[in-house]
Coordinates of C-alpha atoms and ligand atoms in Angstrom, one line a residue:
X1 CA 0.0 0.0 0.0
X2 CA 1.4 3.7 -0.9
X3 CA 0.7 6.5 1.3
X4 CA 0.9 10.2 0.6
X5 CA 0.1 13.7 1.9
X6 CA -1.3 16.7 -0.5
X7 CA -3.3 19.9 -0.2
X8 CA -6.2 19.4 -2.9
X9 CA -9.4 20.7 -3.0
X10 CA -11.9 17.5 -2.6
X11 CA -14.3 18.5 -5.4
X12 CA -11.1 18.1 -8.0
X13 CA -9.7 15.2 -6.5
X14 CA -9.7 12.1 -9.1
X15 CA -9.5 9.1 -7.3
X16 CA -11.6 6.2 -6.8
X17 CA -13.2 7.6 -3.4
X18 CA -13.2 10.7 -1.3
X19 CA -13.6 10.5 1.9
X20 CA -15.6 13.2 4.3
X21 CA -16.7 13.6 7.5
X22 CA -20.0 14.6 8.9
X23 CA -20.8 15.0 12.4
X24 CA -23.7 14.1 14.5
X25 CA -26.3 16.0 13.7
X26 CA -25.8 16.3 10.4
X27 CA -23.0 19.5 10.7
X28 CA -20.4 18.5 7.3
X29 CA -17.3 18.7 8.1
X30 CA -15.1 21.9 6.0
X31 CA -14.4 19.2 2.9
X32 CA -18.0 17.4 2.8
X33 CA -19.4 21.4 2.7
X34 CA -17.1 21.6 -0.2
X35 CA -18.5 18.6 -2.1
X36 CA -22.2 19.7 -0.7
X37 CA -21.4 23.0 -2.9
X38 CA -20.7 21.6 -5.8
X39 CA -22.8 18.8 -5.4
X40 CA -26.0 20.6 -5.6
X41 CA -26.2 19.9 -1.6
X42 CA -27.0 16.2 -2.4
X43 CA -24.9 15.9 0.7
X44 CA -27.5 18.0 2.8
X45 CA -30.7 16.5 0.9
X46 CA -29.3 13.4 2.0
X47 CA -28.5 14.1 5.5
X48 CA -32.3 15.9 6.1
X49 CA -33.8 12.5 4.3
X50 CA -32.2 10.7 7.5
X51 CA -29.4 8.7 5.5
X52 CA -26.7 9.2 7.4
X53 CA -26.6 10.7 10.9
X54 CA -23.3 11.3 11.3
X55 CA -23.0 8.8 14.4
X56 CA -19.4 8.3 15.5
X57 CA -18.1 5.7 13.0
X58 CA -21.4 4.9 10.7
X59 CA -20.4 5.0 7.0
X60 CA -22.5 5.8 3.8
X61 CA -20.5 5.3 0.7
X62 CA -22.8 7.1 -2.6
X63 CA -21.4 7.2 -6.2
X64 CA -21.1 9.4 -9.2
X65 CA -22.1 12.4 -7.3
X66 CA -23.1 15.4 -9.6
X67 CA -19.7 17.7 -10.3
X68 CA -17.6 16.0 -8.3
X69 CA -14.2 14.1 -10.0
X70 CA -13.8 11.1 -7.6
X71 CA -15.9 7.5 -8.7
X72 CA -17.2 7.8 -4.9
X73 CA -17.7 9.4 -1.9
X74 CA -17.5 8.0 1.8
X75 CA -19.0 9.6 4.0
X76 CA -18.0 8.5 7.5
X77 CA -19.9 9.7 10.6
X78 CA -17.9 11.5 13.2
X79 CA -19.9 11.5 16.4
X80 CA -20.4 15.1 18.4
X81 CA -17.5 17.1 18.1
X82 CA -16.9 17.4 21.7
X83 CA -16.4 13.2 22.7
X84 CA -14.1 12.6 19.7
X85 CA -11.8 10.8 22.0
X86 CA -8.6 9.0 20.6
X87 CA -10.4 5.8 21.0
X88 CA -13.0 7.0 18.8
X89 CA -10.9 8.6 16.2
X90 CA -9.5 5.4 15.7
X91 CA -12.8 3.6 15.7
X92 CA -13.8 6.2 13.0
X93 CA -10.5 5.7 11.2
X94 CA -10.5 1.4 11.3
X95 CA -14.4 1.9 10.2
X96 CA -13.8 4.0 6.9
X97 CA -10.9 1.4 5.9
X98 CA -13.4 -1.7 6.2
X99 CA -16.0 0.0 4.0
X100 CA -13.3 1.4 1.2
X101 CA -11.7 -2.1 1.2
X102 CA -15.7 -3.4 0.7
X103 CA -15.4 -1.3 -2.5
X104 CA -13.6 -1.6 -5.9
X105 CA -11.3 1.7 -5.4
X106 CA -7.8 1.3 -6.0
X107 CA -6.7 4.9 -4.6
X108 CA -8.7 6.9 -2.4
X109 CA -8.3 10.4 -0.7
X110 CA -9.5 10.9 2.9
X111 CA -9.8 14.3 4.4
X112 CA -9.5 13.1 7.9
X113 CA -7.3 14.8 9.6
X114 CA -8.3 18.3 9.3
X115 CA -10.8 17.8 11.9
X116 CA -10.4 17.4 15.2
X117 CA -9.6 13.5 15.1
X118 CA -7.6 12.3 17.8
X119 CA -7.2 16.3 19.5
X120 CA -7.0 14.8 22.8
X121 CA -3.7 12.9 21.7
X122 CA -1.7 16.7 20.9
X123 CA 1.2 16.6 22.8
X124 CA 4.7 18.6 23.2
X125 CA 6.2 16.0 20.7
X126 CA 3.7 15.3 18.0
X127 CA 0.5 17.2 17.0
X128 CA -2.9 16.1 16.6
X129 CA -2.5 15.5 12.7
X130 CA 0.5 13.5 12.9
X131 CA -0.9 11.3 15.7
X132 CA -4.3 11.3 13.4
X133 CA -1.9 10.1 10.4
X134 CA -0.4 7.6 12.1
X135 CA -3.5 5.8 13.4
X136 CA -4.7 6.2 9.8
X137 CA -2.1 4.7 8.5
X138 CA -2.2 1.5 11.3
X139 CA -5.5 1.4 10.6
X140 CA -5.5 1.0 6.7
X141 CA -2.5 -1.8 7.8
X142 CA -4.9 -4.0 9.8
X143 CA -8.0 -3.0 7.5
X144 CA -5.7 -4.9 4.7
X145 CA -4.2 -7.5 6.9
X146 CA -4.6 -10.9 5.6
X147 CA -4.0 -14.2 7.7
X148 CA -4.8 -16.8 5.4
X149 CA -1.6 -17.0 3.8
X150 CA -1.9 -20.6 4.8
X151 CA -5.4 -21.4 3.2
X152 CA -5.5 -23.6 0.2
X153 CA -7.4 -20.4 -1.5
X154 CA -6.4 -17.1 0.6
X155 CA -9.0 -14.4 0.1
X156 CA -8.6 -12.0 -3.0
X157 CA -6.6 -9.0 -1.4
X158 CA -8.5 -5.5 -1.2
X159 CA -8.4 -3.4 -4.8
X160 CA -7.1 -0.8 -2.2
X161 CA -3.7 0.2 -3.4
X162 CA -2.7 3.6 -3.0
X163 CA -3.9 6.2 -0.4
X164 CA -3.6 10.0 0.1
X165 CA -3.9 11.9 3.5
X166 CA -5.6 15.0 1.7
X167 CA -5.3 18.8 3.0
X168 CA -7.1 22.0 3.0
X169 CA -3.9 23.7 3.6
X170 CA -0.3 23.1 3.0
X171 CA 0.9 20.1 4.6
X172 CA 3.8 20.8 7.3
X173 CA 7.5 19.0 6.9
X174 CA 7.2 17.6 10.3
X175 CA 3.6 16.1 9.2
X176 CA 5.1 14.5 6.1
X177 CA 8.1 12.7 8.3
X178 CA 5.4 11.3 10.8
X179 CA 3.7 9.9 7.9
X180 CA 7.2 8.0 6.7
X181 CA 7.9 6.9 10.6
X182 CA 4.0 5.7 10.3
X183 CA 4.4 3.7 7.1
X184 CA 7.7 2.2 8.8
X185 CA 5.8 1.4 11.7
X186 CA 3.1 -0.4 9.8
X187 CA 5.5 -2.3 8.1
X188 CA 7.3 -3.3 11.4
X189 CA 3.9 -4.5 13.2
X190 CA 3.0 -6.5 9.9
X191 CA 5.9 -8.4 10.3
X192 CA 5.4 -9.0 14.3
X193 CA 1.8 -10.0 12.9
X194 CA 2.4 -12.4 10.5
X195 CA 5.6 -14.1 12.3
X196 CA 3.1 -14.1 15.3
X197 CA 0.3 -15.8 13.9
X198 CA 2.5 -18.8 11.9
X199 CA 1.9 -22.0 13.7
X200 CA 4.5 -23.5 15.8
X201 CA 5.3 -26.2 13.2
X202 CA 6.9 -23.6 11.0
X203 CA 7.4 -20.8 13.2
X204 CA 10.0 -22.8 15.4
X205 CA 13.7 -21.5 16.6
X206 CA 15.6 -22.0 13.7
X207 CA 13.0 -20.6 11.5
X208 CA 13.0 -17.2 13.7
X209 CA 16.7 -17.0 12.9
X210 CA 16.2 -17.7 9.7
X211 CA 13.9 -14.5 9.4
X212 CA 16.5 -12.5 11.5
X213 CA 19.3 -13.6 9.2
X214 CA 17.1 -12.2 6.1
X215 CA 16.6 -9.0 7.8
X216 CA 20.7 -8.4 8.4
X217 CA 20.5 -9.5 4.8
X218 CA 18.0 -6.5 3.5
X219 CA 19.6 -4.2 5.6
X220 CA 23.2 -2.7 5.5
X221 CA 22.3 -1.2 8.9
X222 CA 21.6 -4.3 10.6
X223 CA 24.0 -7.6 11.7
X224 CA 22.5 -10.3 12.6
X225 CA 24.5 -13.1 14.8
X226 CA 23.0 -16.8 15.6
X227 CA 24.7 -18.2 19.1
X228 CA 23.9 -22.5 18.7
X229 CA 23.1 -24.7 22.1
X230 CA 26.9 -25.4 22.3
X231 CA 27.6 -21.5 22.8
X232 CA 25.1 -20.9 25.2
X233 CA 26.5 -24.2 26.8
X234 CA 29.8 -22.3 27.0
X235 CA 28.6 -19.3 28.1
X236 CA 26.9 -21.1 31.4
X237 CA 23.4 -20.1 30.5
X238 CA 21.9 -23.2 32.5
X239 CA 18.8 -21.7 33.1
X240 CA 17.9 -20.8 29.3
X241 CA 19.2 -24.4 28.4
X242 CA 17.2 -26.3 31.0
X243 CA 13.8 -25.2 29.3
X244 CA 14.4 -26.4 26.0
X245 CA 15.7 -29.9 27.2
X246 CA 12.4 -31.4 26.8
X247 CA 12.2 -30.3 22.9
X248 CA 13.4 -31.7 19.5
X249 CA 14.4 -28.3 17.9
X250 CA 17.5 -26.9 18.7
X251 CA 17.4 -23.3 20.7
X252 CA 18.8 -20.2 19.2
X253 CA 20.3 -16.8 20.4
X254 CA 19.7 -13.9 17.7
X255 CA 21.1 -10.9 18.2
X256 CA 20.3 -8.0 15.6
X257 CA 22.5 -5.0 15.8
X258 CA 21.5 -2.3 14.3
X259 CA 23.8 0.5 13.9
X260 CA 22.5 4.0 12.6
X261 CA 24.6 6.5 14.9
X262 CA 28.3 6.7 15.8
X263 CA 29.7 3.4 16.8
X264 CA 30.8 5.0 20.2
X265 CA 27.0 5.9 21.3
X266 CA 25.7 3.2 23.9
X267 CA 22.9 1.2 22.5
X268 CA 19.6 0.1 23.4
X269 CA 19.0 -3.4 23.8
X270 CA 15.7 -5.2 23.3
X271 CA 15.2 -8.4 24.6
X272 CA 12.3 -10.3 23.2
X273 CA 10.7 -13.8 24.6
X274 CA 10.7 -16.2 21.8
X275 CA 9.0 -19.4 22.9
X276 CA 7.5 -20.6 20.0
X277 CA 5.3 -23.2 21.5
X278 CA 5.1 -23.0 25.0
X279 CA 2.9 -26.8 25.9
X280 CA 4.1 -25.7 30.0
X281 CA 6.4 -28.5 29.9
X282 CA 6.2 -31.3 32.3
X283 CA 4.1 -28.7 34.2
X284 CA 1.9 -29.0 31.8
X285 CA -0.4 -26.7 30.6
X286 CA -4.3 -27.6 31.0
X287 CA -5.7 -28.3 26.9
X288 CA -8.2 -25.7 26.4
X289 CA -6.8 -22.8 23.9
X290 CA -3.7 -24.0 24.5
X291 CA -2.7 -23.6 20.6
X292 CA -2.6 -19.7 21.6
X293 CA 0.8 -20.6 23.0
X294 CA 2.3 -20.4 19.6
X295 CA 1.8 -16.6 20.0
X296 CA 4.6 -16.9 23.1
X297 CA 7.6 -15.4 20.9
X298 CA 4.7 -12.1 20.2
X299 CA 7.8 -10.5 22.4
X300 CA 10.7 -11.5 19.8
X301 CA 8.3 -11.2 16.9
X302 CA 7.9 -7.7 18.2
X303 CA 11.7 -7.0 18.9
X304 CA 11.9 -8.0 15.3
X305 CA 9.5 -5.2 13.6
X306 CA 10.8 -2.9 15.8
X307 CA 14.2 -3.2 14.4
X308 CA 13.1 -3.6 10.7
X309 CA 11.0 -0.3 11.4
X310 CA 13.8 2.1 12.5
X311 CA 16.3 0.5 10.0
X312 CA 13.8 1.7 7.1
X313 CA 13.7 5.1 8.9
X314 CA 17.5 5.5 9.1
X315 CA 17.0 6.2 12.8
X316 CA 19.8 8.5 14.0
X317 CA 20.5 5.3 17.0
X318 CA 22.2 2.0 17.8
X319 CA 19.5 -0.4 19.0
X320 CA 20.4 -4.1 19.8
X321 CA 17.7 -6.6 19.6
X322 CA 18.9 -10.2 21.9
X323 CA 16.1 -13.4 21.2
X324 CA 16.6 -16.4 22.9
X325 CA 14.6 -18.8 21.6
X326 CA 13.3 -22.5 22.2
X327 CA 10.6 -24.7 22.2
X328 CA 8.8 -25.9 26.3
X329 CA 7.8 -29.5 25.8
X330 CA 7.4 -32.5 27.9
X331 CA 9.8 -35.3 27.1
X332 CA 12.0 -37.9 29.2
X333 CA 14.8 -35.3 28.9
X334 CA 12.5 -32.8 30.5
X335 CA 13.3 -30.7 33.2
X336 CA 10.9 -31.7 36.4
X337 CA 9.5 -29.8 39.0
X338 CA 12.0 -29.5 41.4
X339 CA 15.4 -29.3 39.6
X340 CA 17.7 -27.1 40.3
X341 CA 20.0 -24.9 37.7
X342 CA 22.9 -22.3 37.1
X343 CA 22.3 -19.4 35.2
X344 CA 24.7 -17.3 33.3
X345 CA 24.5 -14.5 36.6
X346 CA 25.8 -17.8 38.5
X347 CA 22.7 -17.4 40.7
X348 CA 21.0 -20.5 40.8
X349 CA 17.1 -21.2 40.5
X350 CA 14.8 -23.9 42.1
X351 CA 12.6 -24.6 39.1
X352 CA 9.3 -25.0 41.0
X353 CA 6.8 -25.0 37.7
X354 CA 8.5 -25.7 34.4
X355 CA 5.6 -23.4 33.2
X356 CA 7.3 -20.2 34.2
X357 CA 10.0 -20.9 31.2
X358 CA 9.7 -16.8 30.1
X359 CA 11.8 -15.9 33.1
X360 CA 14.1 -18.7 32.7
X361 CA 15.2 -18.0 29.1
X362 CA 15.1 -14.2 29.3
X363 CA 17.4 -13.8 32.8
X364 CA 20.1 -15.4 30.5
X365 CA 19.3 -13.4 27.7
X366 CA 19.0 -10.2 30.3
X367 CA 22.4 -11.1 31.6
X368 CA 24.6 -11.5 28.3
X369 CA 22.6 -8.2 26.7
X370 CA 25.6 -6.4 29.6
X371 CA 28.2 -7.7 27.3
X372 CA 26.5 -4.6 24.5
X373 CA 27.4 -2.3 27.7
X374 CA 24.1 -0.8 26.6
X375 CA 22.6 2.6 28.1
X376 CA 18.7 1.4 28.5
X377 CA 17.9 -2.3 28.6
X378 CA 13.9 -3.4 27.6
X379 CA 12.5 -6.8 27.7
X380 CA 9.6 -7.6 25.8
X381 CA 7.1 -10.6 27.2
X382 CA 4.0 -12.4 27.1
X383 CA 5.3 -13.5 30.6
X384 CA 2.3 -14.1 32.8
X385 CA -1.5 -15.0 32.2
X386 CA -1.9 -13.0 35.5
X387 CA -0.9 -9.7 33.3
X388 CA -4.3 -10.8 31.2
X389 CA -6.5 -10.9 34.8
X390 CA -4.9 -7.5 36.2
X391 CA -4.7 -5.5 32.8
X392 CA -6.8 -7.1 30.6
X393 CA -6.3 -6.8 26.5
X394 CA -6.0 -3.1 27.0
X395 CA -2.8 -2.0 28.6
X396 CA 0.6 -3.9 28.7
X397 CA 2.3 -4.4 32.2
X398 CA 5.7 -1.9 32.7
X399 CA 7.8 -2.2 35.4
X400 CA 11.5 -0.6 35.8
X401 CA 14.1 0.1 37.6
X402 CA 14.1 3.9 36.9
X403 CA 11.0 5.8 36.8
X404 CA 12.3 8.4 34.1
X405 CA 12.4 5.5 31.8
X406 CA 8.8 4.0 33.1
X407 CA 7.5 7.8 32.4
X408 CA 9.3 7.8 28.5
X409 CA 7.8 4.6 27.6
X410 CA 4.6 5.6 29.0
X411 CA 4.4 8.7 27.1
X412 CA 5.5 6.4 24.1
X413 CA 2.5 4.3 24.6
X414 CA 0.0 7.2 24.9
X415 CA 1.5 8.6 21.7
X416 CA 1.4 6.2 19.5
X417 CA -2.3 4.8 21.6
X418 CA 0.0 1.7 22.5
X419 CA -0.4 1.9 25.6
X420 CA 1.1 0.4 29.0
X421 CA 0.8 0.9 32.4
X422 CA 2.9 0.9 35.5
X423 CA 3.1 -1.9 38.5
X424 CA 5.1 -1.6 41.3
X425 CA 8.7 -3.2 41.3
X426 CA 8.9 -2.8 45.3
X427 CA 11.4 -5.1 47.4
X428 CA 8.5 -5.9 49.6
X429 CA 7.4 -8.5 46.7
X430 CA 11.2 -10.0 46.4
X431 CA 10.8 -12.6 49.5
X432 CA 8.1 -14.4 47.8
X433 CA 11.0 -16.1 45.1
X434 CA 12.9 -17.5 48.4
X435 CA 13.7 -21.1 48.1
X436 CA 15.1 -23.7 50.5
X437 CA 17.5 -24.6 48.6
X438 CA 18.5 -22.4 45.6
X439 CA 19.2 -18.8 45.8
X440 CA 15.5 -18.3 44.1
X441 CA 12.6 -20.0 43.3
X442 CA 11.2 -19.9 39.7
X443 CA 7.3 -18.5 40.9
X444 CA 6.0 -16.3 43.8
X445 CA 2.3 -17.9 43.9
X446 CA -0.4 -17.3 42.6
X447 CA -1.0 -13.3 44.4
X448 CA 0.3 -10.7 42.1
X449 CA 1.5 -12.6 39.6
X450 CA 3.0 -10.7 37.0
X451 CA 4.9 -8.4 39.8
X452 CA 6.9 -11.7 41.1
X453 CA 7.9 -12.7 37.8
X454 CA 9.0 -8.9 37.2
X455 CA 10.8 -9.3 40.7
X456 CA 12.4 -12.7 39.4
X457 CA 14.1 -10.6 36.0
X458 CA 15.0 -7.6 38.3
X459 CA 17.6 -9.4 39.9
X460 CA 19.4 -9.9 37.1
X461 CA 18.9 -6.7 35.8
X462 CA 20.9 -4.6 38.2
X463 CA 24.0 -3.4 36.4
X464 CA 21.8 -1.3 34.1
X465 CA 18.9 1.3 33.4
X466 CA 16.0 -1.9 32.5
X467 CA 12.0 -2.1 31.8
X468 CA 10.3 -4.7 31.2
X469 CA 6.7 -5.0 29.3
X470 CA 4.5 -7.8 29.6
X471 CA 2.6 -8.1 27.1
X472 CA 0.2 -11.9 27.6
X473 CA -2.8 -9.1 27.2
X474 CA -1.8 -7.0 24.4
X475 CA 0.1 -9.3 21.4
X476 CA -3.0 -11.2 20.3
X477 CA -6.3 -11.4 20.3
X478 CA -8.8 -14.1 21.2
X479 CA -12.2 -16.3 20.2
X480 CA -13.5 -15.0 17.0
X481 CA -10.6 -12.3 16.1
X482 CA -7.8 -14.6 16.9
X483 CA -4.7 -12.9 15.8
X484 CA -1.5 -11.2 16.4
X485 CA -1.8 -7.1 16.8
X486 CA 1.6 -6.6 16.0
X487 CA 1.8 -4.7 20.0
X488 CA 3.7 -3.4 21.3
X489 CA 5.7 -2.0 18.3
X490 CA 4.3 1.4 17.9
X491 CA 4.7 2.2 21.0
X492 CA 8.6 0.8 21.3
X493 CA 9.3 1.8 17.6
X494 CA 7.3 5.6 18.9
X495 CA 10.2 5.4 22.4
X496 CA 13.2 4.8 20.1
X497 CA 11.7 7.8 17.8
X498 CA 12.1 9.6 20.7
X499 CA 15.4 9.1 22.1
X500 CA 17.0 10.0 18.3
X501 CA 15.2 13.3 18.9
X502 CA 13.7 13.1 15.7
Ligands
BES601 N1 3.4 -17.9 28.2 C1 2.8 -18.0 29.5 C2 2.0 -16.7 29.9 C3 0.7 -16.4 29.1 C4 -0.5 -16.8 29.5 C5 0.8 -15.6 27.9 C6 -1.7 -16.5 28.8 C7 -0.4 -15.3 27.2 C8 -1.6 -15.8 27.7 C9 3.8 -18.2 30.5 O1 4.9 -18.9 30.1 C10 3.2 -18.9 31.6 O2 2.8 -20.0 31.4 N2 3.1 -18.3 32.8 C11 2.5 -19.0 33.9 C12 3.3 -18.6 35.1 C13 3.0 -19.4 36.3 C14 3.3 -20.8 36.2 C15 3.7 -18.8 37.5 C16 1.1 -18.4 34.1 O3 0.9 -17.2 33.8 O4 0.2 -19.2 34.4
MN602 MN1 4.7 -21.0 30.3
ZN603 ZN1 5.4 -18.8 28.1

């Protein structure tokens, strides 16, 4: 899909379909009053008939309007002007997508975001156009997101092909580089998407790397290095190994550095989870959805489209993105209940539910990402099904270790409506990992969850500025809409946008 930005006058435009606002009540928006005008007010005859109400996110598509140069208008109903929230302007926006892609246009121009869509979201760093673009453009993404790739006959794609952000004024610099990052962005999460929703039969450790190799290969910017069971072994990363004991597919550890500022700049290290089937292990998990559980690398899937996105920016910033990843199985080469194991930190761990494999992989991972001696440090996780209970599918779970960094991401998440939200990392939680006879126990029980398993990371975290995101709630979606959501790259790609002041 092509995006682009232009000041045109809607009336002129020659496309397959305009798109206009109209408000509740039947008020046109500045660029449906413009059609109205020319249109003999077939807009207004239409609206006083009762057609279209203008209710927040309704749609009424028309054709071969009198005067007017595009095949169709859209007109898409905005709601009162005063509760346009960001969650409806994004509703509004994901609702005008669906009906143009129900159509035959292959270019369309929408004259969204000269209204107030998404004001709320105006902040210091981005105004409320560019955060309008950018949900457009996510939302024409998903709109056209197809997940049948693996059907015998995959639905015919959308005629949808190219689409222009149109203006009533002159479009700003700054508005036309949020659109690239946007596009980027788009690309990134379609990536985490599709990698996301591949079953774990094809999707498995070696086939991540595989992907991660292709993606050094693409871009000049970005080296890509695969560390084999036998390095790990080396390295003393006992407590990454002992989860994929159980499975047939040999574990990897991908690191993707991607280097677009001077090579003396500490970078920022993402650390994604990348189980790509996690069954619980000999712990095993109870049957019921349990094919969900190929969605438990979201967290490298997601490292992965963040990186891809900023290396087609050219971000001004060296980023490092660390995957372990393995397979959790049963087997008679399991690791039980019970066993005890050395991790790379030396600190050893009582593994009390082989179920709790996330921590166990990424406190390696967490450990070697020191080697990078890198400035910020974030993991990326569907880590606990407790996350799910306390957050639902709404906000991801951030904890860290500094609360300037909790606050950036934060803002991050608001700005690109990715959003998280911040539990406590307090020592009074820590006691709750003692064991009898390791230095820690793998779980905390059953009360608060995801905060024990953020205690469990934090104590291999100490040597540098780290957040973590848990993200069980927010990668993929259930029942009927099951599928990846490509979460939480905006809102990392939006944090590394950022901190390259761009
Ligand atoms: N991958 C799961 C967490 C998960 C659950 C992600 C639901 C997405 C949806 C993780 O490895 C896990 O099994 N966690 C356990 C931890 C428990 C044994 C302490 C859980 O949440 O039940
Ligand atoms: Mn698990
Ligand atoms: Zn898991």
């Amino acid at each position: 899909m092509e995006f682009s930005i232009k000041q045109s006058n809607p009336e002129k435009q020659r496309s397959g379909c305009v798109v206009v606002g109209v408000y509740e009540g039947g008020k046109l928006s500045p660029a449906a009053q413009a059609l109205d005008k020319v249109a003999a007010h077939h807009l207004s005859d239409l609206i006083a008939r009762g057609d279209m109400n203008g209710k927040s996110a309704s749609t009424l598509l028309l054709h071969k309007l009198p005067g007017i140069a595009a095949e169709r208008v859209l007109l898409v109903g905005l709601g009162k002007a005063s509760e346009l929230s960001n969650k409806a302007s994004v509703e509004i926006l994901h609702a005008a997508f669906a009906a143009l892609n129900a159509t035959a246009a292959k270019d369309a121009a929408l004259y969204v975001i000269d209204e107030g869509v998404g004001k709320d979201a105006a902040t210091s760093t981005s105004s409320g156009q560019a955060w309008v673009i950018k949900q457009a453009v996510f939302a024409a993404a998903e709109q056209a997101f197809r997940a049948d790739g693996m059907k015998s006959k995959p639905a015919k794609a959308a005629a949808l092909k190219s689409i222009t952000f149109a203006t009533l004024e002159k479009p700003s610099a700054a508005l036309k580089n949020a659109l690239d990052q946007a596009v980027a962005t788009a690309h990134g999460m379609e990536l985490a998407k599709t990698l996301g929703n591949l079953p774990g039969n094809i999707c498995t450790p070696t086939y991540l790397a595989a992907r991660a190799l292709a993606l050094g290969k693409a871009h000049k910017s970005i080296k890509t290095t695969v560390l084999e069971e036998k390095d790990m072994q080396k390295l003393g990363m006992g407590s990454f190994l002992s989860v994929t004991r159980g499975s047939e597919q040999p574990a990897k550890l991908i690191t993707l550095e991607y280097n677009g500022a001077n090579k003396k700049q500490k970078p920022i290290v993402l650390v994604g989870k990348g189980i790509t089937f996690d069954s619980g292990g000999i712990s095993l998990k109870p049957g019921a959805e349990m094919d969900e559980m190929k969605y438990d690398m979201c967290g490298a899937a997601s490292v992965l489209g963040t990186i891809q996105a900023i290396a087609e920016m050219g971000l001004k910033l060296n980023v490092v993105g660390v995957v372990p990843t393995c397979e959790n199985l049963p087997s008679g080469r399991a690791t039980k209940p019970g066993d005890i194991v050395t991790s790379m930190s030396g600190q050893t761990i009582e593994i009390l539910n082989t179920d709790a494999e996330g921590r166990l992989i990424l406190c390696d991972a967490l450990t070697y990402s020191a080697k990078f001696k890198p400035d910020t440090v974030i993991d990326i996780a569907t880590l606990t099904g407790a996350c799910v209970i306390a957050l639902g599918h709404v906000a991801s779970g951030l904890f860290s270790n500094e609360d300037k960094l909790a606050k950036e991401l934060l803002a991050a998440g608001e700005q690109a409506y990715d959003r998280a939200w911040q539990l406590p990392l307090w020592d009074d939680y820590q006691p709750l990992l003692d064991s009898n006879f390791a230095d820690m126990q793998n779980i905390g029980g059953r009360a608060g969850g995801t905060i024990t398993a953020a205690c469990f990371l934090s104590r291999f975290t100490k040597d540098y500025r780290w957040a973590h995101l848990d993200i069980a709630g927010t990668a993929h979606k259930s029942g009927k809409d099951k599928g990846a959501t490509g979460r939480p790259v905006p809102l990392l790609t939006q944090y590394l946008i950022n901190r390259a002041g761009k």
